[in-house]
Amino acid sequence: MISGMWKNVICVGTGNEGNTGGHISGKLGQQEERILEFGISQQEPVMNIQLWKSYVDQFQIILIHPDGESFGPLQERLGAQRILAGNTEILIYYGEPKPYTTAQEIYFDFIPKGSYVDDGVWKIRLIPQKIVEGNYHLWMPSAALLNPLTHFFSPTVDTTLTIPSTARNVVAVGAYNARLMTYAPFSGRGYTRGNTQVKPDIVAPGVDIVTTAVGGSYTGVTGTSFATPFVTGSAAIMMQYGIVQGNDPFLYGEKIRAYLQRGAQRLTALVGYPNEIVGYGEDVIIRLH
């Protein structure tokens, strides 16, 4: 909504989920089933998983507890399904397509009967029935909300962008290491689910950035939240030149993004642009100023 308002540029960090193991994806064939494994750490108080697929695809889902007990196949119906697996209650919700998407979300909510979700290696078994597209994605909550040992085994580092950097009319900003001139492994990667948009658009320095700290001193910080202000400043410089100084009254929105993409500097360690890691490259206006 805000991105559609007049004369603005919205820059959003792609998040720091690139190497946390919180995402797994693949393509299911008509004659092949898939078993997806994930670990839940000890003393994990909350847990949920979102499974996204095309609504046209149909496959059975079986959930396997760390003790080996299986639950399912789950029933595709509206409303919550409740499973008691060990000392963990699991609520499963099947979504429907929406007016703006043909995708389907299946949501798993792990609720401990005591203080913590049952720890160990859990499994989700996907059994194809009618497969047309076959693509699936599963996401956990942000790693900041989970213990370090809670993650998917054999995770997928791509499509780890965090919302709202996936929005169409925002400049999605990833991070790179300006000293080593290479991408930052934690930086959220694209493309968006379905590969419909090139994200990130651009990257900026996001490793060991020196900034002010509480109490008046300085500290080093890392993350896409600290890369994004560089691009925000670049956009502001161009808007000042265009709108404030009267050189181009239409220098905002997608026009700014187009100039940022065209002027981006490629990192020497990567080939093929744009790509899922750094988009069109590094923000060159930072170097010019």
PDB file of C-alpha atoms in Angstrom:
ATOM      1  CA  MET A   1       0.000   0.000   0.000  1.00  0.00           C
ATOM      2  CA  ILE A   2       2.686   2.511   1.026  1.00  0.00           C
ATOM      3  CA  SER A   3       4.857   1.630  -1.976  1.00  0.00           C
ATOM      4  CA  GLY A   4       1.995   2.704  -4.247  1.00  0.00           C
ATOM      5  CA  MET A   5       1.868   6.231  -2.829  1.00  0.00           C
ATOM      6  CA  TRP A   6       3.267   9.151  -4.758  1.00  0.00           C
ATOM      7  CA  LYS A   7       6.942  10.102  -4.873  1.00  0.00           C
ATOM      8  CA  ASN A   8       8.656   7.634  -2.599  1.00  0.00           C
ATOM      9  CA  VAL A   9      11.319   4.934  -2.652  1.00  0.00           C
ATOM     10  CA  ILE A  10      11.082   2.132  -0.098  1.00  0.00           C
ATOM     11  CA  CYS A  11      14.276   0.192   0.643  1.00  0.00           C
ATOM     12  CA  VAL A  12      13.983  -3.060   2.609  1.00  0.00           C
ATOM     13  CA  GLY A  13      16.640  -5.462   3.848  1.00  0.00           C
ATOM     14  CA  THR A  14      16.406  -9.056   2.648  1.00  0.00           C
ATOM     15  CA  GLY A  15      16.964 -10.427   6.164  1.00  0.00           C
ATOM     16  CA  ASN A  16      19.667 -12.597   7.675  1.00  0.00           C
ATOM     17  CA  GLU A  17      18.223 -16.081   7.038  1.00  0.00           C
ATOM     18  CA  GLY A  18      20.478 -17.160   4.174  1.00  0.00           C
ATOM     19  CA  ASN A  19      22.581 -19.645   6.160  1.00  0.00           C
ATOM     20  CA  THR A  20      20.335 -20.490   9.116  1.00  0.00           C
ATOM     21  CA  GLY A  21      18.810 -23.697   7.723  1.00  0.00           C
ATOM     22  CA  GLY A  22      15.279 -22.412   8.030  1.00  0.00           C
ATOM     23  CA  HIS A  23      14.191 -23.166   4.452  1.00  0.00           C
ATOM     24  CA  ILE A  24      14.008 -26.262   2.291  1.00  0.00           C
ATOM     25  CA  SER A  25      12.561 -26.658  -1.196  1.00  0.00           C
ATOM     26  CA  GLY A  26      12.400 -29.094  -4.068  1.00  0.00           C
ATOM     27  CA  LYS A  27      10.370 -30.479  -6.931  1.00  0.00           C
ATOM     28  CA  LEU A  28       8.166 -33.520  -6.429  1.00  0.00           C
ATOM     29  CA  GLY A  29       7.714 -35.921  -9.341  1.00  0.00           C
ATOM     30  CA  GLN A  30       4.636 -38.013 -10.032  1.00  0.00           C
ATOM     31  CA  GLN A  31       6.354 -41.276  -9.109  1.00  0.00           C
ATOM     32  CA  GLU A  32       8.697 -40.125  -6.346  1.00  0.00           C
ATOM     33  CA  GLU A  33       7.994 -39.418  -2.715  1.00  0.00           C
ATOM     34  CA  ARG A  34      10.178 -37.258  -0.536  1.00  0.00           C
ATOM     35  CA  ILE A  35      11.137 -37.400   3.140  1.00  0.00           C
ATOM     36  CA  LEU A  36      12.168 -34.054   4.617  1.00  0.00           C
ATOM     37  CA  GLU A  37      14.055 -34.129   7.908  1.00  0.00           C
ATOM     38  CA  PHE A  38      14.387 -31.349  10.431  1.00  0.00           C
ATOM     39  CA  GLY A  39      15.796 -31.163  13.923  1.00  0.00           C
ATOM     40  CA  ILE A  40      14.105 -29.541  16.888  1.00  0.00           C
ATOM     41  CA  SER A  41      16.522 -28.566  19.627  1.00  0.00           C
ATOM     42  CA  GLN A  42      16.092 -29.244  23.312  1.00  0.00           C
ATOM     43  CA  GLN A  43      14.192 -26.572  25.225  1.00  0.00           C
ATOM     44  CA  GLU A  44      12.384 -25.225  22.166  1.00  0.00           C
ATOM     45  CA  PRO A  45       9.216 -23.584  23.526  1.00  0.00           C
ATOM     46  CA  VAL A  46       7.529 -22.816  20.193  1.00  0.00           C
ATOM     47  CA  MET A  47       7.764 -24.059  16.638  1.00  0.00           C
ATOM     48  CA  ASN A  48       5.848 -23.801  13.378  1.00  0.00           C
ATOM     49  CA  ILE A  49       6.409 -24.685   9.735  1.00  0.00           C
ATOM     50  CA  GLN A  50       4.784 -23.251   6.618  1.00  0.00           C
ATOM     51  CA  LEU A  51       4.569 -25.503   3.569  1.00  0.00           C
ATOM     52  CA  TRP A  52       3.754 -23.718   0.300  1.00  0.00           C
ATOM     53  CA  LYS A  53       2.857 -25.453  -2.952  1.00  0.00           C
ATOM     54  CA  SER A  54       0.721 -24.994  -6.034  1.00  0.00           C
ATOM     55  CA  TYR A  55      -2.942 -25.607  -5.266  1.00  0.00           C
ATOM     56  CA  VAL A  56      -3.243 -27.791  -8.370  1.00  0.00           C
ATOM     57  CA  ASP A  57      -0.726 -30.289  -6.964  1.00  0.00           C
ATOM     58  CA  GLN A  58      -2.068 -32.983  -4.661  1.00  0.00           C
ATOM     59  CA  PHE A  59       0.086 -35.095  -2.379  1.00  0.00           C
ATOM     60  CA  GLN A  60      -0.363 -36.865   0.921  1.00  0.00           C
ATOM     61  CA  ILE A  61       1.496 -35.688   3.998  1.00  0.00           C
ATOM     62  CA  ILE A  62       2.646 -37.949   6.809  1.00  0.00           C
ATOM     63  CA  LEU A  63       4.325 -36.519   9.908  1.00  0.00           C
ATOM     64  CA  ILE A  64       6.848 -38.712  11.727  1.00  0.00           C
ATOM     65  CA  HIS A  65       7.730 -38.115  15.394  1.00  0.00           C
ATOM     66  CA  PRO A  66      11.349 -38.544  16.592  1.00  0.00           C
ATOM     67  CA  ASP A  67      10.335 -41.814  18.283  1.00  0.00           C
ATOM     68  CA  GLY A  68       9.332 -43.210  14.864  1.00  0.00           C
ATOM     69  CA  GLU A  69       5.536 -43.017  15.217  1.00  0.00           C
ATOM     70  CA  SER A  70       3.765 -41.855  12.046  1.00  0.00           C
ATOM     71  CA  PHE A  71       0.694 -39.618  11.813  1.00  0.00           C
ATOM     72  CA  GLY A  72      -1.335 -39.360   8.642  1.00  0.00           C
ATOM     73  CA  PRO A  73      -1.976 -39.159   5.812  1.00  0.00           C
ATOM     74  CA  LEU A  74      -3.402 -35.794   6.805  1.00  0.00           C
ATOM     75  CA  GLN A  75      -6.848 -34.833   5.536  1.00  0.00           C
ATOM     76  CA  GLU A  76      -7.154 -31.845   3.232  1.00  0.00           C
ATOM     77  CA  ARG A  77     -10.025 -29.958   4.820  1.00  0.00           C
ATOM     78  CA  LEU A  78     -10.718 -26.574   6.314  1.00  0.00           C
ATOM     79  CA  GLY A  79     -10.363 -26.033  10.018  1.00  0.00           C
ATOM     80  CA  ALA A  80      -7.704 -27.264  12.385  1.00  0.00           C
ATOM     81  CA  GLN A  81      -6.615 -30.884  12.518  1.00  0.00           C
ATOM     82  CA  ARG A  82      -5.188 -31.900  15.885  1.00  0.00           C
ATOM     83  CA  ILE A  83      -2.511 -34.537  16.404  1.00  0.00           C
ATOM     84  CA  LEU A  84      -1.005 -35.541  19.721  1.00  0.00           C
ATOM     85  CA  ALA A  85       2.532 -36.717  18.963  1.00  0.00           C
ATOM     86  CA  GLY A  86       4.353 -37.658  22.147  1.00  0.00           C
ATOM     87  CA  ASN A  87       4.178 -34.634  24.402  1.00  0.00           C
ATOM     88  CA  THR A  88       3.557 -32.229  21.522  1.00  0.00           C
ATOM     89  CA  GLU A  89       0.195 -31.239  20.090  1.00  0.00           C
ATOM     90  CA  ILE A  90       0.304 -30.295  16.416  1.00  0.00           C
ATOM     91  CA  LEU A  91      -2.358 -28.178  14.738  1.00  0.00           C
ATOM     92  CA  ILE A  92      -2.494 -28.443  10.937  1.00  0.00           C
ATOM     93  CA  TYR A  93      -4.324 -25.935   8.757  1.00  0.00           C
ATOM     94  CA  TYR A  94      -4.906 -26.394   5.019  1.00  0.00           C
ATOM     95  CA  GLY A  95      -5.282 -23.085   3.204  1.00  0.00           C
ATOM     96  CA  GLU A  96      -7.090 -22.238   0.001  1.00  0.00           C
ATOM     97  CA  PRO A  97      -6.000 -20.139  -2.992  1.00  0.00           C
ATOM     98  CA  LYS A  98      -6.589 -16.424  -2.585  1.00  0.00           C
ATOM     99  CA  PRO A  99      -7.757 -13.791  -5.076  1.00  0.00           C
ATOM    100  CA  TYR A 100      -4.117 -12.769  -5.584  1.00  0.00           C
ATOM    101  CA  THR A 101      -2.404 -16.186  -5.668  1.00  0.00           C
ATOM    102  CA  THR A 102      -2.968 -19.766  -6.807  1.00  0.00           C
ATOM    103  CA  ALA A 103      -0.601 -21.087  -4.135  1.00  0.00           C
ATOM    104  CA  GLN A 104      -1.670 -23.116  -1.116  1.00  0.00           C
ATOM    105  CA  GLU A 105      -0.252 -22.852   2.387  1.00  0.00           C
ATOM    106  CA  ILE A 106      -0.276 -25.780   4.824  1.00  0.00           C
ATOM    107  CA  TYR A 107       0.581 -24.613   8.332  1.00  0.00           C
ATOM    108  CA  PHE A 108       1.958 -26.787  11.138  1.00  0.00           C
ATOM    109  CA  ASP A 109       1.844 -25.383  14.673  1.00  0.00           C
ATOM    110  CA  PHE A 110       3.815 -27.352  17.285  1.00  0.00           C
ATOM    111  CA  ILE A 111       2.440 -26.769  20.793  1.00  0.00           C
ATOM    112  CA  PRO A 112       4.185 -28.384  23.790  1.00  0.00           C
ATOM    113  CA  LYS A 113       2.013 -30.128  26.367  1.00  0.00           C
ATOM    114  CA  GLY A 114       4.600 -29.143  28.952  1.00  0.00           C
ATOM    115  CA  SER A 115       7.258 -26.464  28.594  1.00  0.00           C
ATOM    116  CA  TYR A 116       8.995 -27.552  25.380  1.00  0.00           C
ATOM    117  CA  VAL A 117       8.318 -29.174  22.017  1.00  0.00           C
ATOM    118  CA  ASP A 118       9.583 -32.767  21.758  1.00  0.00           C
ATOM    119  CA  ASP A 119      13.202 -32.556  20.591  1.00  0.00           C
ATOM    120  CA  GLY A 120      14.930 -34.795  18.073  1.00  0.00           C
ATOM    121  CA  VAL A 121      14.737 -35.541  14.366  1.00  0.00           C
ATOM    122  CA  TRP A 122      11.250 -35.043  12.914  1.00  0.00           C
ATOM    123  CA  LYS A 123      10.262 -36.020   9.382  1.00  0.00           C
ATOM    124  CA  ILE A 124       7.657 -34.910   6.871  1.00  0.00           C
ATOM    125  CA  ARG A 125       6.842 -37.476   4.184  1.00  0.00           C
ATOM    126  CA  LEU A 126       5.386 -36.234   0.903  1.00  0.00           C
ATOM    127  CA  ILE A 127       3.602 -38.844  -1.235  1.00  0.00           C
ATOM    128  CA  PRO A 128       2.531 -37.668  -4.726  1.00  0.00           C
ATOM    129  CA  GLN A 129      -1.008 -38.236  -5.962  1.00  0.00           C
ATOM    130  CA  LYS A 130      -1.555 -35.721  -8.773  1.00  0.00           C
ATOM    131  CA  ILE A 131       1.465 -33.622  -9.646  1.00  0.00           C
ATOM    132  CA  VAL A 132       1.377 -30.882 -12.271  1.00  0.00           C
ATOM    133  CA  GLU A 133       4.049 -28.419 -11.134  1.00  0.00           C
ATOM    134  CA  GLY A 134       5.586 -30.220  -8.165  1.00  0.00           C
ATOM    135  CA  ASN A 135       7.426 -27.315  -6.528  1.00  0.00           C
ATOM    136  CA  TYR A 136       7.303 -27.030  -2.741  1.00  0.00           C
ATOM    137  CA  HIS A 137       8.839 -24.750  -0.131  1.00  0.00           C
ATOM    138  CA  LEU A 138       8.944 -25.073   3.646  1.00  0.00           C
ATOM    139  CA  TRP A 139       9.954 -22.309   6.037  1.00  0.00           C
ATOM    140  CA  MET A 140      10.574 -22.183   9.767  1.00  0.00           C
ATOM    141  CA  PRO A 141      10.287 -19.023  11.864  1.00  0.00           C
ATOM    142  CA  SER A 142      13.180 -16.573  11.907  1.00  0.00           C
ATOM    143  CA  ALA A 143      16.358 -18.033  13.380  1.00  0.00           C
ATOM    144  CA  ALA A 144      16.307 -15.258  15.971  1.00  0.00           C
ATOM    145  CA  LEU A 145      13.252 -16.952  17.511  1.00  0.00           C
ATOM    146  CA  LEU A 146      14.729 -20.478  17.554  1.00  0.00           C
ATOM    147  CA  ASN A 147      17.604 -22.342  19.142  1.00  0.00           C
ATOM    148  CA  PRO A 148      20.633 -22.760  16.832  1.00  0.00           C
ATOM    149  CA  LEU A 149      20.150 -26.536  16.485  1.00  0.00           C
ATOM    150  CA  THR A 150      16.579 -26.193  15.197  1.00  0.00           C
ATOM    151  CA  HIS A 151      16.847 -26.331  11.406  1.00  0.00           C
ATOM    152  CA  PHE A 152      16.176 -28.387   8.288  1.00  0.00           C
ATOM    153  CA  PHE A 153      18.699 -30.997   7.277  1.00  0.00           C
ATOM    154  CA  SER A 154      19.949 -30.390   3.706  1.00  0.00           C
ATOM    155  CA  PRO A 155      18.444 -26.870   3.670  1.00  0.00           C
ATOM    156  CA  THR A 156      18.008 -24.642   0.615  1.00  0.00           C
ATOM    157  CA  VAL A 157      19.839 -21.306   0.862  1.00  0.00           C
ATOM    158  CA  ASP A 158      17.909 -19.693  -2.001  1.00  0.00           C
ATOM    159  CA  THR A 159      14.464 -18.132  -1.508  1.00  0.00           C
ATOM    160  CA  THR A 160      15.346 -17.043   2.022  1.00  0.00           C
ATOM    161  CA  LEU A 161      14.151 -13.463   1.608  1.00  0.00           C
ATOM    162  CA  THR A 162      12.210 -12.093   4.547  1.00  0.00           C
ATOM    163  CA  ILE A 163       8.969 -10.161   4.244  1.00  0.00           C
ATOM    164  CA  PRO A 164       8.485  -7.358   3.166  1.00  0.00           C
ATOM    165  CA  SER A 165      11.560  -7.526   0.901  1.00  0.00           C
ATOM    166  CA  THR A 166       9.560  -9.857  -1.355  1.00  0.00           C
ATOM    167  CA  ALA A 167       7.110  -7.068  -2.211  1.00  0.00           C
ATOM    168  CA  ARG A 168       7.132  -6.055  -5.862  1.00  0.00           C
ATOM    169  CA  ASN A 169       7.552  -2.283  -5.598  1.00  0.00           C
ATOM    170  CA  VAL A 170      10.324  -2.065  -3.015  1.00  0.00           C
ATOM    171  CA  VAL A 171      14.086  -2.019  -3.433  1.00  0.00           C
ATOM    172  CA  ALA A 172      15.271  -5.233  -1.772  1.00  0.00           C
ATOM    173  CA  VAL A 173      18.762  -4.795  -0.317  1.00  0.00           C
ATOM    174  CA  GLY A 174      21.141  -7.625   0.495  1.00  0.00           C
ATOM    175  CA  ALA A 175      24.524  -7.448   2.212  1.00  0.00           C
ATOM    176  CA  TYR A 176      28.086  -8.068   1.070  1.00  0.00           C
ATOM    177  CA  ASN A 177      31.503  -7.890   2.714  1.00  0.00           C
ATOM    178  CA  ALA A 178      33.087  -4.672   1.453  1.00  0.00           C
ATOM    179  CA  ARG A 179      36.559  -5.645   2.696  1.00  0.00           C
ATOM    180  CA  LEU A 180      36.645  -9.022   0.959  1.00  0.00           C
ATOM    181  CA  MET A 181      34.419  -7.929  -1.941  1.00  0.00           C
ATOM    182  CA  THR A 182      32.284 -11.051  -1.650  1.00  0.00           C
ATOM    183  CA  TYR A 183      28.709 -11.840  -0.705  1.00  0.00           C
ATOM    184  CA  ALA A 184      27.683 -12.238   2.927  1.00  0.00           C
ATOM    185  CA  PRO A 185      26.514 -15.824   3.545  1.00  0.00           C
ATOM    186  CA  PHE A 186      23.837 -14.738   6.022  1.00  0.00           C
ATOM    187  CA  SER A 187      22.190 -12.352   3.567  1.00  0.00           C
ATOM    188  CA  GLY A 188      18.703 -13.407   2.454  1.00  0.00           C
ATOM    189  CA  ARG A 189      18.731 -14.708  -1.111  1.00  0.00           C
ATOM    190  CA  GLY A 190      16.234 -14.779  -3.937  1.00  0.00           C
ATOM    191  CA  TYR A 191      14.515 -15.195  -6.106  1.00  0.00           C
ATOM    192  CA  THR A 192      10.970 -14.962  -4.830  1.00  0.00           C
ATOM    193  CA  ARG A 193       8.910 -18.152  -4.657  1.00  0.00           C
ATOM    194  CA  GLY A 194       8.073 -19.126  -8.240  1.00  0.00           C
ATOM    195  CA  ASN A 195      11.061 -17.095  -9.538  1.00  0.00           C
ATOM    196  CA  THR A 196       8.691 -14.318 -10.577  1.00  0.00           C
ATOM    197  CA  GLN A 197      10.864 -11.423  -9.378  1.00  0.00           C
ATOM    198  CA  VAL A 198      14.571 -10.659  -9.275  1.00  0.00           C
ATOM    199  CA  LYS A 199      15.391 -10.201  -5.601  1.00  0.00           C
ATOM    200  CA  PRO A 200      17.554  -8.842  -4.101  1.00  0.00           C
ATOM    201  CA  ASP A 201      17.769  -5.821  -6.356  1.00  0.00           C
ATOM    202  CA  ILE A 202      21.148  -4.706  -5.084  1.00  0.00           C
ATOM    203  CA  VAL A 203      23.611  -5.223  -2.228  1.00  0.00           C
ATOM    204  CA  ALA A 204      25.506  -2.850   0.041  1.00  0.00           C
ATOM    205  CA  PRO A 205      28.146  -3.217   2.781  1.00  0.00           C
ATOM    206  CA  GLY A 206      26.656  -5.154   5.684  1.00  0.00           C
ATOM    207  CA  VAL A 207      29.579  -6.785   7.522  1.00  0.00           C
ATOM    208  CA  ASP A 208      31.345  -5.099  10.468  1.00  0.00           C
ATOM    209  CA  ILE A 209      29.764  -1.707   9.855  1.00  0.00           C
ATOM    210  CA  VAL A 210      30.981   0.893  12.368  1.00  0.00           C
ATOM    211  CA  THR A 211      28.146   2.866  13.906  1.00  0.00           C
ATOM    212  CA  THR A 212      27.250   4.658  17.108  1.00  0.00           C
ATOM    213  CA  ALA A 213      26.439   2.611  20.195  1.00  0.00           C
ATOM    214  CA  VAL A 214      24.355   3.226  23.276  1.00  0.00           C
ATOM    215  CA  GLY A 215      26.344   5.429  25.647  1.00  0.00           C
ATOM    216  CA  GLY A 216      28.077   7.478  22.981  1.00  0.00           C
ATOM    217  CA  SER A 217      30.778   5.056  21.813  1.00  0.00           C
ATOM    218  CA  TYR A 218      31.121   3.153  18.542  1.00  0.00           C
ATOM    219  CA  THR A 219      30.544  -0.498  17.697  1.00  0.00           C
ATOM    220  CA  GLY A 220      30.662  -2.900  14.757  1.00  0.00           C
ATOM    221  CA  VAL A 221      27.374  -4.338  13.483  1.00  0.00           C
ATOM    222  CA  THR A 222      26.462  -6.870  10.825  1.00  0.00           C
ATOM    223  CA  GLY A 223      23.262  -7.583   8.894  1.00  0.00           C
ATOM    224  CA  THR A 224      21.100  -6.427   6.015  1.00  0.00           C
ATOM    225  CA  SER A 225      19.491  -3.865   8.323  1.00  0.00           C
ATOM    226  CA  PHE A 226      22.819  -2.034   8.238  1.00  0.00           C
ATOM    227  CA  ALA A 227      23.263  -2.457   4.486  1.00  0.00           C
ATOM    228  CA  THR A 228      19.869  -0.969   3.670  1.00  0.00           C
ATOM    229  CA  PRO A 229      20.633   2.601   4.910  1.00  0.00           C
ATOM    230  CA  PHE A 230      23.421   2.878   2.321  1.00  0.00           C
ATOM    231  CA  VAL A 231      20.918   2.309  -0.487  1.00  0.00           C
ATOM    232  CA  THR A 232      18.330   4.530   1.201  1.00  0.00           C
ATOM    233  CA  GLY A 233      20.928   7.307   1.201  1.00  0.00           C
ATOM    234  CA  SER A 234      21.693   6.692  -2.462  1.00  0.00           C
ATOM    235  CA  ALA A 235      18.011   6.980  -3.306  1.00  0.00           C
ATOM    236  CA  ALA A 236      17.769  10.201  -1.282  1.00  0.00           C
ATOM    237  CA  ILE A 237      20.730  11.726  -3.140  1.00  0.00           C
ATOM    238  CA  MET A 238      19.108  10.987  -6.495  1.00  0.00           C
ATOM    239  CA  MET A 239      15.717  12.308  -5.361  1.00  0.00           C
ATOM    240  CA  GLN A 240      17.337  15.504  -4.116  1.00  0.00           C
ATOM    241  CA  TYR A 241      19.042  15.957  -7.482  1.00  0.00           C
ATOM    242  CA  GLY A 242      15.887  15.204  -9.424  1.00  0.00           C
ATOM    243  CA  ILE A 243      12.974  16.540  -7.381  1.00  0.00           C
ATOM    244  CA  VAL A 244      14.401  19.125  -4.965  1.00  0.00           C
ATOM    245  CA  GLN A 245      16.879  20.672  -7.389  1.00  0.00           C
ATOM    246  CA  GLY A 246      14.411  20.477 -10.267  1.00  0.00           C
ATOM    247  CA  ASN A 247      16.442  18.312 -12.666  1.00  0.00           C
ATOM    248  CA  ASP A 248      13.888  15.500 -12.933  1.00  0.00           C
ATOM    249  CA  PRO A 249      10.532  15.794 -11.106  1.00  0.00           C
ATOM    250  CA  PHE A 250       9.807  12.112 -11.794  1.00  0.00           C
ATOM    251  CA  LEU A 251      12.957  10.702 -10.205  1.00  0.00           C
ATOM    252  CA  TYR A 252      11.343   8.356  -7.678  1.00  0.00           C
ATOM    253  CA  GLY A 253       9.781   4.904  -7.408  1.00  0.00           C
ATOM    254  CA  GLU A 254      10.683   2.352 -10.058  1.00  0.00           C
ATOM    255  CA  LYS A 255      12.799   4.921 -11.886  1.00  0.00           C
ATOM    256  CA  ILE A 256      15.180   5.050  -8.925  1.00  0.00           C
ATOM    257  CA  ARG A 257      15.329   1.259  -8.810  1.00  0.00           C
ATOM    258  CA  ALA A 258      16.134   1.132 -12.534  1.00  0.00           C
ATOM    259  CA  TYR A 259      19.052   3.554 -12.092  1.00  0.00           C
ATOM    260  CA  LEU A 260      20.348   1.611  -9.086  1.00  0.00           C
ATOM    261  CA  GLN A 261      20.224  -1.643 -11.042  1.00  0.00           C
ATOM    262  CA  ARG A 262      21.889  -0.202 -14.134  1.00  0.00           C
ATOM    263  CA  GLY A 263      24.658   1.451 -12.147  1.00  0.00           C
ATOM    264  CA  ALA A 264      25.376  -1.515  -9.891  1.00  0.00           C
ATOM    265  CA  GLN A 265      28.973  -2.761  -9.779  1.00  0.00           C
ATOM    266  CA  ARG A 266      29.479  -6.498 -10.239  1.00  0.00           C
ATOM    267  CA  LEU A 267      31.415  -8.460  -7.634  1.00  0.00           C
ATOM    268  CA  THR A 268      34.384 -10.210  -9.217  1.00  0.00           C
ATOM    269  CA  ALA A 269      33.771 -13.523  -7.410  1.00  0.00           C
ATOM    270  CA  LEU A 270      30.342 -14.034  -8.991  1.00  0.00           C
ATOM    271  CA  VAL A 271      29.266 -14.595 -12.581  1.00  0.00           C
ATOM    272  CA  GLY A 272      25.877 -14.240 -14.214  1.00  0.00           C
ATOM    273  CA  TYR A 273      23.825 -11.151 -13.437  1.00  0.00           C
ATOM    274  CA  PRO A 274      21.316 -10.597 -12.046  1.00  0.00           C
ATOM    275  CA  ASN A 275      21.577 -13.537  -9.665  1.00  0.00           C
ATOM    276  CA  GLU A 276      19.896 -14.848  -6.522  1.00  0.00           C
ATOM    277  CA  ILE A 277      22.750 -13.800  -4.235  1.00  0.00           C
ATOM    278  CA  VAL A 278      23.488 -10.132  -4.990  1.00  0.00           C
ATOM    279  CA  GLY A 279      20.888  -9.211  -7.603  1.00  0.00           C
ATOM    280  CA  TYR A 280      22.405  -6.692 -10.022  1.00  0.00           C
ATOM    281  CA  GLY A 281      25.495  -6.080  -7.858  1.00  0.00           C
ATOM    282  CA  GLU A 282      26.753  -3.539  -5.323  1.00  0.00           C
ATOM    283  CA  ASP A 283      25.448  -0.015  -4.911  1.00  0.00           C
ATOM    284  CA  VAL A 284      27.972   2.033  -6.900  1.00  0.00           C
ATOM    285  CA  ILE A 285      26.710   5.409  -5.626  1.00  0.00           C
ATOM    286  CA  ILE A 286      28.248   4.570  -2.249  1.00  0.00           C
ATOM    287  CA  ARG A 287      31.678   4.609  -3.897  1.00  0.00           C
ATOM    288  CA  LEU A 288      30.965   7.862  -5.718  1.00  0.00           C
ATOM    289  CA  HIS A 289      30.246   9.638  -2.467  1.00  0.00           C
TER     290      HIS A 289
END
